[in-house]
Amino acid sequence: MKKHLLSLVLLSFIATFSFAQNCFDLLDQAFDDITSQSQLSGFSAAVILPDQNNDVCLWKRATGLAQELPEEQELTTDHLMAIGSVTKSFTAATILLMMEDGLLSLDDSIGMYLPTYPNVFPEITIRQLLSHRSGVGD
């Protein structure tokens, strides 16, 4: 029985490792293909994958140059990068999930959740913010 249990544990480990390694190999290949065709001076990417035990596997790569003052240096996966408007999609998806869970309504005013800010009217609704019709420029 112990021999079969050990075999089962080893097979599970190998399957998990094989799955992650296979994904990592594909990600490495895609990263290399994209960066070889890019004219960017630096390129960084990271992917978080759940494994079969719901643990987290992290893949990350960087190549090229980081434009840091006073001089350029090799880009690493430890460099902090600006993410621009990427967070808008995550924020919108989170708000819609909260709406589905009954935690808020798209027609709620932001004044229900935030303190007053200069040039931001508390009557603006979450719906207006999500559809970029609130009048708030930044």
Coordinates of C-alpha atoms in Angstrom, one line a residue:
M1 CA 0.0 0.0 0.0
K2 CA 2.8 2.4 0.9
K3 CA 4.5 1.7 -2.4
H4 CA 1.3 2.5 -4.4
L5 CA 0.7 5.7 -2.3
L6 CA 4.3 6.8 -3.0
S7 CA 3.9 6.1 -6.7
L8 CA 0.6 8.1 -6.8
V9 CA 2.3 11.0 -5.0
L10 CA 5.2 10.9 -7.4
L11 CA 3.0 10.7 -10.5
S12 CA 0.9 13.6 -9.2
F13 CA 4.1 15.7 -8.7
I14 CA 5.4 14.7 -12.1
A15 CA 2.1 15.6 -13.8
T16 CA 2.0 19.0 -12.0
F17 CA 5.7 19.7 -12.9
S18 CA 5.1 18.6 -16.4
F19 CA 2.1 20.8 -16.8
A20 CA 3.9 23.8 -15.4
Q21 CA 7.1 23.1 -17.3
N22 CA 5.1 22.6 -20.6
C23 CA 3.4 26.0 -20.1
F24 CA 6.7 27.7 -19.2
D25 CA 8.3 26.3 -22.3
L26 CA 5.5 27.7 -24.4
L27 CA 5.7 31.0 -22.7
D28 CA 9.5 31.1 -23.2
Q29 CA 9.0 30.4 -26.9
A30 CA 6.3 33.1 -27.2
F31 CA 8.4 35.6 -25.3
D32 CA 11.4 34.9 -27.5
D33 CA 9.3 35.1 -30.7
I34 CA 7.8 38.4 -29.7
T35 CA 10.9 40.1 -28.5
S36 CA 12.9 39.1 -31.5
Q37 CA 10.4 40.9 -33.7
S38 CA 10.0 44.0 -31.5
Q39 CA 11.8 47.3 -31.9
L40 CA 11.3 48.1 -28.2
S41 CA 14.5 48.6 -26.2
G42 CA 13.2 46.5 -23.3
F43 CA 10.5 43.9 -22.8
S44 CA 9.2 42.4 -19.5
A45 CA 6.4 39.9 -19.0
A46 CA 5.0 37.8 -16.1
V47 CA 2.2 35.2 -15.9
I48 CA 0.7 33.6 -12.8
L49 CA -0.6 30.1 -13.4
P50 CA -2.5 27.9 -10.9
D51 CA -1.2 24.4 -10.7
Q52 CA -3.3 21.3 -10.1
N53 CA -3.1 21.8 -6.3
N54 CA -4.3 25.5 -6.7
D55 CA -0.8 26.6 -5.8
V56 CA 0.7 29.4 -7.8
C57 CA 3.4 29.0 -10.4
L58 CA 5.1 32.2 -11.5
W59 CA 6.7 32.6 -14.9
K60 CA 8.6 35.8 -15.6
R61 CA 11.2 37.1 -18.1
A62 CA 12.8 40.3 -19.1
T63 CA 15.2 41.3 -21.8
G64 CA 16.8 44.4 -23.2
L65 CA 17.5 47.7 -21.6
A66 CA 15.8 49.7 -18.8
Q67 CA 15.9 53.4 -19.4
E68 CA 17.0 54.5 -15.9
L69 CA 18.9 57.7 -15.1
P70 CA 21.7 58.5 -15.3
E71 CA 22.3 55.6 -17.8
E72 CA 20.6 52.6 -19.3
Q73 CA 21.1 49.3 -17.6
E74 CA 20.0 45.7 -18.3
L75 CA 16.3 45.2 -17.7
T76 CA 15.4 42.6 -15.0
T77 CA 12.2 41.2 -13.8
D78 CA 12.7 43.2 -10.6
H79 CA 12.3 46.6 -12.3
L80 CA 9.2 48.5 -11.6
M81 CA 7.2 49.3 -14.7
A82 CA 4.3 51.7 -15.4
I83 CA 1.2 49.8 -16.3
G84 CA -0.8 52.6 -17.9
S85 CA -4.5 51.9 -18.5
V86 CA -4.3 48.1 -17.8
T87 CA -5.8 48.6 -14.4
K88 CA -9.0 50.0 -15.9
S89 CA -10.1 46.5 -17.1
F90 CA -9.4 44.9 -13.8
T91 CA -11.2 47.6 -11.9
A92 CA -14.2 47.4 -14.2
A93 CA -14.4 43.6 -13.9
T94 CA -14.1 43.8 -10.1
I95 CA -16.9 46.4 -9.9
L96 CA -19.1 44.3 -12.1
L97 CA -18.5 41.3 -9.9
M98 CA -19.3 43.4 -6.8
M99 CA -22.6 44.4 -8.6
E100 CA -23.5 40.8 -9.3
D101 CA -22.9 40.0 -5.6
G102 CA -25.2 42.8 -4.6
L103 CA -22.5 44.9 -2.9
L104 CA -23.2 48.0 -5.0
S105 CA -25.3 49.3 -7.9
L106 CA -23.9 51.0 -11.0
D107 CA -26.3 53.9 -10.3
D108 CA -24.7 54.5 -6.9
S109 CA -23.1 57.9 -6.5
I110 CA -19.4 57.9 -5.8
G111 CA -20.2 60.1 -2.8
M112 CA -21.5 57.0 -1.1
Y113 CA -18.0 55.5 -1.1
L114 CA -15.5 58.3 -1.4
P115 CA -14.8 61.5 0.4
T116 CA -15.2 64.8 -1.4
Y117 CA -12.4 65.8 -3.8
P118 CA -11.9 69.1 -5.5
N119 CA -13.5 69.2 -9.0
V120 CA -15.1 65.8 -8.5
F121 CA -18.8 65.9 -8.0
P122 CA -20.1 63.4 -5.4
E123 CA -23.2 62.8 -7.6
I124 CA -21.2 61.1 -10.3
T125 CA -22.3 57.5 -10.6
I126 CA -20.2 54.4 -10.9
R127 CA -21.9 53.8 -14.3
Q128 CA -20.7 57.2 -15.5
L129 CA -17.2 56.5 -14.4
L130 CA -17.1 53.1 -16.1
S131 CA -18.4 54.5 -19.4
H132 CA -16.0 57.5 -19.2
R133 CA -19.0 59.9 -19.1
S134 CA -18.4 61.4 -15.6
G135 CA -16.6 64.6 -16.6
V136 CA -13.6 63.6 -14.4
G137 CA -10.5 64.1 -16.6
D138 CA -7.9 62.4 -14.4

